[in-house]
PDB file of C-alpha atoms in Angstrom:
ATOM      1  CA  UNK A  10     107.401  93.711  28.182  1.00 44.00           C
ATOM      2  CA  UNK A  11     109.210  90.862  28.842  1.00 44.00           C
ATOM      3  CA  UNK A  12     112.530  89.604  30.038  1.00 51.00           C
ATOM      4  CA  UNK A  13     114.288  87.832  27.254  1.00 57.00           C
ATOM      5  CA  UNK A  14     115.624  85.123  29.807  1.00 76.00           C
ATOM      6  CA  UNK A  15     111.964  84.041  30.242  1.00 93.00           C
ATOM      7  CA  UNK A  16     110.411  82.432  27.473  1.00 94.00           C
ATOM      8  CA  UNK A  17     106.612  82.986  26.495  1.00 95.00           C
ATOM      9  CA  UNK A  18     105.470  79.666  27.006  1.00 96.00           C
ATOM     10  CA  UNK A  19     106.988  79.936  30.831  1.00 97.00           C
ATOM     11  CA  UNK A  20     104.341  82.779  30.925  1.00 97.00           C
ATOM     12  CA  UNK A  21     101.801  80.971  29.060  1.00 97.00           C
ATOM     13  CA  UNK A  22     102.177  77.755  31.939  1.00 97.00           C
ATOM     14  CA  UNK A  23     102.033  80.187  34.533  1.00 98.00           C
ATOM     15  CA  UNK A  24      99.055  81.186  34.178  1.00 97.00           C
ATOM     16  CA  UNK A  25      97.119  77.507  34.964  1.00 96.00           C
ATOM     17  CA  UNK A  26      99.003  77.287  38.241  1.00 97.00           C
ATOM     18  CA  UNK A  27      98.398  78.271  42.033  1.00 97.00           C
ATOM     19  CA  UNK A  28     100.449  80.977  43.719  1.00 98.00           C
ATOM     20  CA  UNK A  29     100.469  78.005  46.345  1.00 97.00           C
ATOM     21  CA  UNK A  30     102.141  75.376  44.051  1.00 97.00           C
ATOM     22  CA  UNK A  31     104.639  77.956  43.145  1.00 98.00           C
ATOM     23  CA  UNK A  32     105.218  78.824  46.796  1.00 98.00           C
ATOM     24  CA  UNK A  33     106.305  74.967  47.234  1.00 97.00           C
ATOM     25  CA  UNK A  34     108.568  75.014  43.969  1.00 97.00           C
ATOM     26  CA  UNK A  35     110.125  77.853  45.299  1.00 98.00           C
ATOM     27  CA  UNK A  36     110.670  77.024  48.745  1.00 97.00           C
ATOM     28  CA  UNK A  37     112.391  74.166  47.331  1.00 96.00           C
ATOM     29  CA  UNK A  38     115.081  75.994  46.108  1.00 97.00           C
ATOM     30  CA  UNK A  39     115.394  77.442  49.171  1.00 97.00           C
ATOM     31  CA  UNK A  40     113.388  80.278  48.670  1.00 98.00           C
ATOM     32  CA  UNK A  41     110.755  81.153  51.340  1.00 97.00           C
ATOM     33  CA  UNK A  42     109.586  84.848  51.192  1.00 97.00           C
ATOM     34  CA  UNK A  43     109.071  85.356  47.658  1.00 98.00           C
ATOM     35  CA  UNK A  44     104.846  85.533  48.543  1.00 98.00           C
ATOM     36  CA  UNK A  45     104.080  88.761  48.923  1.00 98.00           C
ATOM     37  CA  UNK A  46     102.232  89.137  52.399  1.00 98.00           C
ATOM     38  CA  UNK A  47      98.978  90.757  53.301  1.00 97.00           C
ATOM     39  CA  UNK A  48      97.737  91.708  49.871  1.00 98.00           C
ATOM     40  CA  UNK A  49      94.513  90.221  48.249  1.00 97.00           C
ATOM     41  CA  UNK A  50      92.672  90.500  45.260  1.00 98.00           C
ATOM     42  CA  UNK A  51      90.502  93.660  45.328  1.00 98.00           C
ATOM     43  CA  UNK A  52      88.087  91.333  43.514  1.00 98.00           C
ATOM     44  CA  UNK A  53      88.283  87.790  42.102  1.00 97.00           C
ATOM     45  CA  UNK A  54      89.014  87.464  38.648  1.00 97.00           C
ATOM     46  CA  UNK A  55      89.006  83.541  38.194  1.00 97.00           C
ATOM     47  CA  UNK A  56      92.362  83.740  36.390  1.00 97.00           C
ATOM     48  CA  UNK A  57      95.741  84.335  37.030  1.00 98.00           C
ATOM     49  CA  UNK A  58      97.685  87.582  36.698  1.00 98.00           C
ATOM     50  CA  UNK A  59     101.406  86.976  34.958  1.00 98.00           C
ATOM     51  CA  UNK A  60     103.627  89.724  34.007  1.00 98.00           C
ATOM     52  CA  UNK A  61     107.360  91.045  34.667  1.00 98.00           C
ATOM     53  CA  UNK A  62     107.771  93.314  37.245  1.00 98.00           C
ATOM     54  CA  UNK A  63     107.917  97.511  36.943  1.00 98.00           C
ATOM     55  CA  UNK A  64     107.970  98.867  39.965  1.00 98.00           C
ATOM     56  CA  UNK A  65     107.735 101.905  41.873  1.00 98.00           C
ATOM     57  CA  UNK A  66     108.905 103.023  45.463  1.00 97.00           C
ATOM     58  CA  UNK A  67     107.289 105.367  48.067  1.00 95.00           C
ATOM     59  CA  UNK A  68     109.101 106.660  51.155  1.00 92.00           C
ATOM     60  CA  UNK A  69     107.556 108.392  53.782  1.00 90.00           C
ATOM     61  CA  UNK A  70     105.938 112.093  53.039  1.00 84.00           C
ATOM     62  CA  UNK A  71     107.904 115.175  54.034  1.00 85.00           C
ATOM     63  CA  UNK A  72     105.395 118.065  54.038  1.00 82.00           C
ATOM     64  CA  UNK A  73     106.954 120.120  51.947  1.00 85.00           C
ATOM     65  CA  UNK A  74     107.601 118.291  49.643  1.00 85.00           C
ATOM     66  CA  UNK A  75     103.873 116.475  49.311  1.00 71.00           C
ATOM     67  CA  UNK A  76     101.547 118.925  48.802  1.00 76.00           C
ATOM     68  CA  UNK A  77      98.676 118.437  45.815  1.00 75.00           C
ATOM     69  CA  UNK A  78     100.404 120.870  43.753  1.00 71.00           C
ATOM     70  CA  UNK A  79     102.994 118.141  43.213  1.00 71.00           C
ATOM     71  CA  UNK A  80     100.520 116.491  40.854  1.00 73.00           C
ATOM     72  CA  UNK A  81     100.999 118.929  38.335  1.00 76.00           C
ATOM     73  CA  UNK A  82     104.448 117.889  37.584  1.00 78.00           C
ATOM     74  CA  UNK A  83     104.257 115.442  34.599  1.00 78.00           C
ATOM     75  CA  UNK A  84     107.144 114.040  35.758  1.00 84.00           C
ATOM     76  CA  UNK A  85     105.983 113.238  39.306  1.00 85.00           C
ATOM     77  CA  UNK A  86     106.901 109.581  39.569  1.00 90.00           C
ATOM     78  CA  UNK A  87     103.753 107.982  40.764  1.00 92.00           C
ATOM     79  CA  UNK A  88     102.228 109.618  37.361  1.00 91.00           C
ATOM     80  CA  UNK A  89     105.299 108.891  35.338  1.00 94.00           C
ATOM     81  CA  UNK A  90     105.212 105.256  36.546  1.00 96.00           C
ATOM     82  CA  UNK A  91     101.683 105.007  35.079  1.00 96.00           C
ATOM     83  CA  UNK A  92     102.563 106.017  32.011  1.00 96.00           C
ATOM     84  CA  UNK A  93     105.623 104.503  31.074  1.00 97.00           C
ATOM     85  CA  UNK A  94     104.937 100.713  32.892  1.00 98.00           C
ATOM     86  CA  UNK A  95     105.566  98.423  29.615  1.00 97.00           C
ATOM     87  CA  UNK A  96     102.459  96.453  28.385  1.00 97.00           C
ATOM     88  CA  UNK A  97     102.207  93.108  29.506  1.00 97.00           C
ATOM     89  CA  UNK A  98     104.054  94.266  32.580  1.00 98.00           C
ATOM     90  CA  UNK A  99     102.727  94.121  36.647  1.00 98.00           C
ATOM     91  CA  UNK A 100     103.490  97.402  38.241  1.00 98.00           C
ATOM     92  CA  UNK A 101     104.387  96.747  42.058  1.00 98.00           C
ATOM     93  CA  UNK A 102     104.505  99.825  44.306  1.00 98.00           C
ATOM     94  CA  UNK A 103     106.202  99.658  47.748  1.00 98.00           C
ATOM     95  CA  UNK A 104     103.500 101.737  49.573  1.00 96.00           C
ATOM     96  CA  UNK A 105     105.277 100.597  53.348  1.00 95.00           C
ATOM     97  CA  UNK A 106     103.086  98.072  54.423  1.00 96.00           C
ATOM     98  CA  UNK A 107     100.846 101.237  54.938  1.00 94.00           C
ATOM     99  CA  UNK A 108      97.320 101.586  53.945  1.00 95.00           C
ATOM    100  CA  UNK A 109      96.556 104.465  55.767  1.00 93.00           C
ATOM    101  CA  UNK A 110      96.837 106.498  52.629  1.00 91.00           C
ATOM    102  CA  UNK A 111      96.242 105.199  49.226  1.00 94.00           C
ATOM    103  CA  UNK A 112      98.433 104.156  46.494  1.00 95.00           C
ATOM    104  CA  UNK A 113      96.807 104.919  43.846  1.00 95.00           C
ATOM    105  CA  UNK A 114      92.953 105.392  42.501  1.00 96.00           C
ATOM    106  CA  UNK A 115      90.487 104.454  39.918  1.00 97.00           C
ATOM    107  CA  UNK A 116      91.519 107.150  37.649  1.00 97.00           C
ATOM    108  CA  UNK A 117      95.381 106.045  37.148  1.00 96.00           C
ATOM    109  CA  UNK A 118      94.378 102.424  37.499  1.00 98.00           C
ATOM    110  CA  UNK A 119      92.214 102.722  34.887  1.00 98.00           C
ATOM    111  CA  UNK A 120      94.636 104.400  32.611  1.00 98.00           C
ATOM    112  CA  UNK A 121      97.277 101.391  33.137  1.00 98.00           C
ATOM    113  CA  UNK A 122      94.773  98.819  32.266  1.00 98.00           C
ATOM    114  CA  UNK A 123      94.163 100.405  28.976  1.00 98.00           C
ATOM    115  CA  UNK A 124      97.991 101.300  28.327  1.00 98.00           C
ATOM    116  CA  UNK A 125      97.952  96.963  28.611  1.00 98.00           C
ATOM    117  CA  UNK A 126      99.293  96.297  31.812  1.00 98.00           C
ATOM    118  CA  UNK A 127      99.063  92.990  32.944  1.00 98.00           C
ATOM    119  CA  UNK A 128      98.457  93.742  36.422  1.00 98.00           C
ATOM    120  CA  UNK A 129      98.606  96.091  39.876  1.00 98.00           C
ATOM    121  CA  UNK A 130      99.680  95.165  43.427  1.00 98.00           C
ATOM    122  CA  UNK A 131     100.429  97.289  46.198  1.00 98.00           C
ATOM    123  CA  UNK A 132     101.393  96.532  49.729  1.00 98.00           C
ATOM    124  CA  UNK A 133      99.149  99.319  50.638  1.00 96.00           C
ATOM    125  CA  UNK A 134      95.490 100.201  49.801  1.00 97.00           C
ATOM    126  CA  UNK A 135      93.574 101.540  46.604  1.00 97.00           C
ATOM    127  CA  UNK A 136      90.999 104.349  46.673  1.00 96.00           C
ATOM    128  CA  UNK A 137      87.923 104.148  44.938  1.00 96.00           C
ATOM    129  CA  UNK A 138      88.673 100.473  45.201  1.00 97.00           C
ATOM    130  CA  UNK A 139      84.819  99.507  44.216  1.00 97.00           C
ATOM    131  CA  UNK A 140      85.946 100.478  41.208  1.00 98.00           C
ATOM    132  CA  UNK A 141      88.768  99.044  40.616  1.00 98.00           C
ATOM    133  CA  UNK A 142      87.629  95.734  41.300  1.00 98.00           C
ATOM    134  CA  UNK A 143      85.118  96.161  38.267  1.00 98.00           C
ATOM    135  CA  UNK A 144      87.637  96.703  35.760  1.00 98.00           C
ATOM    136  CA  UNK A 145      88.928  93.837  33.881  1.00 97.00           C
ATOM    137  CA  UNK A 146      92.452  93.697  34.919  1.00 98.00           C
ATOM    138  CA  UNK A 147      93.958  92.384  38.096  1.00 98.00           C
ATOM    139  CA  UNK A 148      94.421  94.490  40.958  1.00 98.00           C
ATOM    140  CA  UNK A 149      95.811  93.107  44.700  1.00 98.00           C
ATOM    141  CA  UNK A 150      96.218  95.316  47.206  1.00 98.00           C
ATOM    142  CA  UNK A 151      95.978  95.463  51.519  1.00 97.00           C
ATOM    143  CA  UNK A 152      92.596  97.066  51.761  1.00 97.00           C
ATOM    144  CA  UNK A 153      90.663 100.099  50.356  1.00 96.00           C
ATOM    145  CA  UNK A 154      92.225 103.534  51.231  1.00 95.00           C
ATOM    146  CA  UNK A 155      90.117 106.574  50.745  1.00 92.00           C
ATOM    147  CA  UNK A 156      93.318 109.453  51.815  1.00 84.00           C
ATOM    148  CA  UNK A 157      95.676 110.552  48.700  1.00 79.00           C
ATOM    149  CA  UNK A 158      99.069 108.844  49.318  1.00 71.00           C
ATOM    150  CA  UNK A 159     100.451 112.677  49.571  1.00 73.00           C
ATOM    151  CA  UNK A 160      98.869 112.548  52.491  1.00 78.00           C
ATOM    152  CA  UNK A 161     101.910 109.693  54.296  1.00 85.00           C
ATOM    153  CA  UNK A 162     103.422 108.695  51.251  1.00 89.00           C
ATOM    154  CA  UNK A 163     106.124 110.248  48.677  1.00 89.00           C
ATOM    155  CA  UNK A 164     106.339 108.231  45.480  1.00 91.00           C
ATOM    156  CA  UNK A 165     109.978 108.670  44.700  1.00 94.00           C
ATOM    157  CA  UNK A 166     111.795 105.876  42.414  1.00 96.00           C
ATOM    158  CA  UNK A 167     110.727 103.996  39.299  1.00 97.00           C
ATOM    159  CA  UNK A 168     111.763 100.786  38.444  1.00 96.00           C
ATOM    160  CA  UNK A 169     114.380  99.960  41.186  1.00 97.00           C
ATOM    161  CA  UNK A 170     114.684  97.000  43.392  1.00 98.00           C
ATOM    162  CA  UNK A 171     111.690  97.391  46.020  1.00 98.00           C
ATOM    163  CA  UNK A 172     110.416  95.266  49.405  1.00 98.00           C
ATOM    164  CA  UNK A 173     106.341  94.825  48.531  1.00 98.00           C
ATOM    165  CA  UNK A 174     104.608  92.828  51.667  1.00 98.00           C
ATOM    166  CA  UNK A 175     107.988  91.601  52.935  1.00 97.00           C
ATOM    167  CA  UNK A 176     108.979  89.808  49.470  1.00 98.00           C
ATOM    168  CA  UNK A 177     111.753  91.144  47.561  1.00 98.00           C
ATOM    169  CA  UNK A 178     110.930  92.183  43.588  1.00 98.00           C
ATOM    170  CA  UNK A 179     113.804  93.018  41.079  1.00 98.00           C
ATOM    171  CA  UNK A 180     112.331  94.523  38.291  1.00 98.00           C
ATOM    172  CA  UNK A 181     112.041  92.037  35.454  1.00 97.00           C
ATOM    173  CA  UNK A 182     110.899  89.030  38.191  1.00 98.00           C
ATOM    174  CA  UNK A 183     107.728  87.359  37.432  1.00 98.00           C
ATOM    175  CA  UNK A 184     104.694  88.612  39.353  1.00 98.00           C
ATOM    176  CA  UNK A 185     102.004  85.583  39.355  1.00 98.00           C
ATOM    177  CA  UNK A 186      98.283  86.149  41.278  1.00 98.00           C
ATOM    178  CA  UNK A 187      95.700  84.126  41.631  1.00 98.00           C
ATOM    179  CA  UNK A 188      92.416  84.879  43.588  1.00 98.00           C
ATOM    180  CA  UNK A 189      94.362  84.109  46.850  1.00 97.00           C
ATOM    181  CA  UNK A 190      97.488  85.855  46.696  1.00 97.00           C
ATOM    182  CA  UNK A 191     100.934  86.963  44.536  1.00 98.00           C
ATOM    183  CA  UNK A 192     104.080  85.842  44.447  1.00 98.00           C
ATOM    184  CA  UNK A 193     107.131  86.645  43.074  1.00 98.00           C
ATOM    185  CA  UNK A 194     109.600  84.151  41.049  1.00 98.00           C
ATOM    186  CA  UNK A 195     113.211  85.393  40.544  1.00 98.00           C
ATOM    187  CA  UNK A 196     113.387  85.987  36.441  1.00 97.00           C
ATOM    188  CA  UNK A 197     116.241  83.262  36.532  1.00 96.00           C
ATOM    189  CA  UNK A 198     114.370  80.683  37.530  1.00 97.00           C
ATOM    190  CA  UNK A 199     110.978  80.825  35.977  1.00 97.00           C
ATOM    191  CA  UNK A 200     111.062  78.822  33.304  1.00 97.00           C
ATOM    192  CA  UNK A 201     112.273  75.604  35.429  1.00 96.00           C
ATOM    193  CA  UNK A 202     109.633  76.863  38.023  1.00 98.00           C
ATOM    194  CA  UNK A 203     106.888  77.020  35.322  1.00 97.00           C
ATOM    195  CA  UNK A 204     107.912  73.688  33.825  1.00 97.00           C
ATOM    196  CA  UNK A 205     107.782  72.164  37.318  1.00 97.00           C
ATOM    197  CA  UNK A 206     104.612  73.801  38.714  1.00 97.00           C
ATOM    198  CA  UNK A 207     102.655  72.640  35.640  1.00 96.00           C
ATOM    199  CA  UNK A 208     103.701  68.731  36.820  1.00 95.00           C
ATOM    200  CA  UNK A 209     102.766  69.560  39.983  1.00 95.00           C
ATOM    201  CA  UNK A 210      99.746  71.060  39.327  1.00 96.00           C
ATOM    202  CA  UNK A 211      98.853  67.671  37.370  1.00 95.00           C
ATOM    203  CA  UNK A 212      99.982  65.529  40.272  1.00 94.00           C
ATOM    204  CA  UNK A 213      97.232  67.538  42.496  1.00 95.00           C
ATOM    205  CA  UNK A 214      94.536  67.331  40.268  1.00 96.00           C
ATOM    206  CA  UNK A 215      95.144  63.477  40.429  1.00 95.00           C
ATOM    207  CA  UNK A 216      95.337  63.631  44.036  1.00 96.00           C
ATOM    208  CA  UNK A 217      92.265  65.632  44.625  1.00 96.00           C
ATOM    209  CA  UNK A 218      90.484  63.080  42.189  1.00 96.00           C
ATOM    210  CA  UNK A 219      91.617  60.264  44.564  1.00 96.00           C
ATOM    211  CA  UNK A 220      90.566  62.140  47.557  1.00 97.00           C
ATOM    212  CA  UNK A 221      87.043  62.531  46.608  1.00 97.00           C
ATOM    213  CA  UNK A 222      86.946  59.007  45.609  1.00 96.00           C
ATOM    214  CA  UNK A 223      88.053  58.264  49.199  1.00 97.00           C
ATOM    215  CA  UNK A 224      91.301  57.244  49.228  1.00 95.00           C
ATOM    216  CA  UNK A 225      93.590  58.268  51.917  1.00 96.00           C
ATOM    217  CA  UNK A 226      96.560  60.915  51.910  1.00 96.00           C
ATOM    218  CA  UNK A 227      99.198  58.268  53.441  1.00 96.00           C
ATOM    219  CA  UNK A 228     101.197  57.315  50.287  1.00 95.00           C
ATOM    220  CA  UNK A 229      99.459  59.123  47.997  1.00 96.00           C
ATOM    221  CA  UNK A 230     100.106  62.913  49.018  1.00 95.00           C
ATOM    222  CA  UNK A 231     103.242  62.871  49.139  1.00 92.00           C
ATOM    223  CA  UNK A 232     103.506  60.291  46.597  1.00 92.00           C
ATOM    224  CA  UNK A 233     105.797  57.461  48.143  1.00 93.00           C
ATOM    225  CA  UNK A 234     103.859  54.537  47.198  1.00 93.00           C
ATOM    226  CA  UNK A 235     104.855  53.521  43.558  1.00 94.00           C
ATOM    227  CA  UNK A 236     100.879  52.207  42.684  1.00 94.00           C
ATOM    228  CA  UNK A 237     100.336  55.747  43.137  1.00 94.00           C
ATOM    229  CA  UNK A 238     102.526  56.570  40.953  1.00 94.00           C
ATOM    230  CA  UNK A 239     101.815  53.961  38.557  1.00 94.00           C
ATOM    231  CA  UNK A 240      98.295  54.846  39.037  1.00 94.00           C
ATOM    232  CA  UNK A 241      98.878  58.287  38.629  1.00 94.00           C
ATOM    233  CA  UNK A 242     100.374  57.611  34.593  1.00 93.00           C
ATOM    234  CA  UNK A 243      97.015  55.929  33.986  1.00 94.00           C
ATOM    235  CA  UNK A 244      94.972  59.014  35.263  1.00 95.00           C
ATOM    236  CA  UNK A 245      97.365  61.175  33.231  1.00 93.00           C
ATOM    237  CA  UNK A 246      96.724  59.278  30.081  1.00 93.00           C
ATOM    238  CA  UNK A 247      93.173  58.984  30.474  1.00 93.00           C
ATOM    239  CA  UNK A 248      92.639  62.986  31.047  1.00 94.00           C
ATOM    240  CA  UNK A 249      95.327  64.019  28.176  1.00 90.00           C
ATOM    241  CA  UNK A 250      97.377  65.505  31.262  1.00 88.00           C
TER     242      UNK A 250
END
């Protein structure tokens, strides 16, 4: 899956830059809650996850309405949003900021990494979440959660504009993590945030060359001293940046 006003190569750069980078890029646009808050990687996978996102939306449990029997409905939407999330895609749930009861488990998780989903993040917790961080693709989340999310939760709408850790996600935005945090970059602007981020990132691999060479910050990071500059076109010649 992906949105046709991205371009592969956006998603390509995207993946060799920080969530942090893209939080600056962002926040000059005037964009400042697009990080989704209080989620983490349930383990470190050294690269970034990068995928459109397909989401899902829980509201809180009415008891009638939540017991485990529900589970045997194929349609049930926490199921159905398993099975139908597009490869390639990141499937954010809006658990509530509540990880008293889990979003999801090993079992589904599982079964979305090998349908080719790019990624999982939750604003709530995962159970069997030792296990989950095993498996090859990304998964962020608030903390593990061993209580089924019948228990608070009632998964209830699939692919709808959702809150996830504060941020707002419209299906089809990007969903970027790296081994701090995710973020979320409005479909119509990631390709000028991609292109942008990648020159950043450049710029701060210069700058954290310079630092451990000694040089000070003042002038350099920000850059408002044209040597640095000039100095920085030398650097970028010499690495093939």
């Amino acid at each position: 899956m992906s949105d046709p006003t991205v371009s592969p190569a956006s998603l390509e750069r995207l993946k060799d830059v920080s969530v942090a980078t893209l939080a600056t890029a962002l926040y000059k646009r005037g964009l400042r809650n697009q990080v989704i808050q209080d989620v983490r990687p349930v383990k470190a996978k050294g690269r970034n996850m990068v995928g459109p996102a397909f989401t899902l939306r829980y509201m809180p449990a009415r008891e009638d309405r939540n017991q485990l029997v529900e589970f045997r409905n194929p349609k049930h939407p926490q199921r159905h949003a398993v099975e139908t999330c597009p490869e390639g895609a990141v499937l954010v749930m809006d658990s509530r900021k509540d990880a008293r009861a889990a979003s999801a488990g090993d079992i589904l998780i599982t079964r979305l990494m090998k349908r080719g989903a790019a990624g999982v993040v939750t604003d709530g917790g995962f159970r069997d979440a030792m296990n989950i961080g095993e498996l090859d693709m990304p998964a962020y989340h608030s903390r593990p959660s061993s209580p089924t999310n019948l228990t608070l939760n009632e998964a209830i709408d699939i692919n709808v504009p959702i809150g996830c850790g504060d941020a707002p996600v419209f299906p089809g935005d990007i969903i970027v993590g790296d081994d701090d945090s995710v973020i979320v970059v409005p479909a119509h602007l990631a390709d000028e945030i991609a292109a942008e981020a990648v020159e950043m990132t450049a710029y701060e691999h210069f700058v954290m060359s310079q630092v451990q060479s000694g040089a000070t910050i003042i002038g350099l990071y920000p850059a408002t001293k044209e040597e640095n500059l000039d100095a920085f076109k030398t650097w970028r010649t010499e690495n093939n940046r």
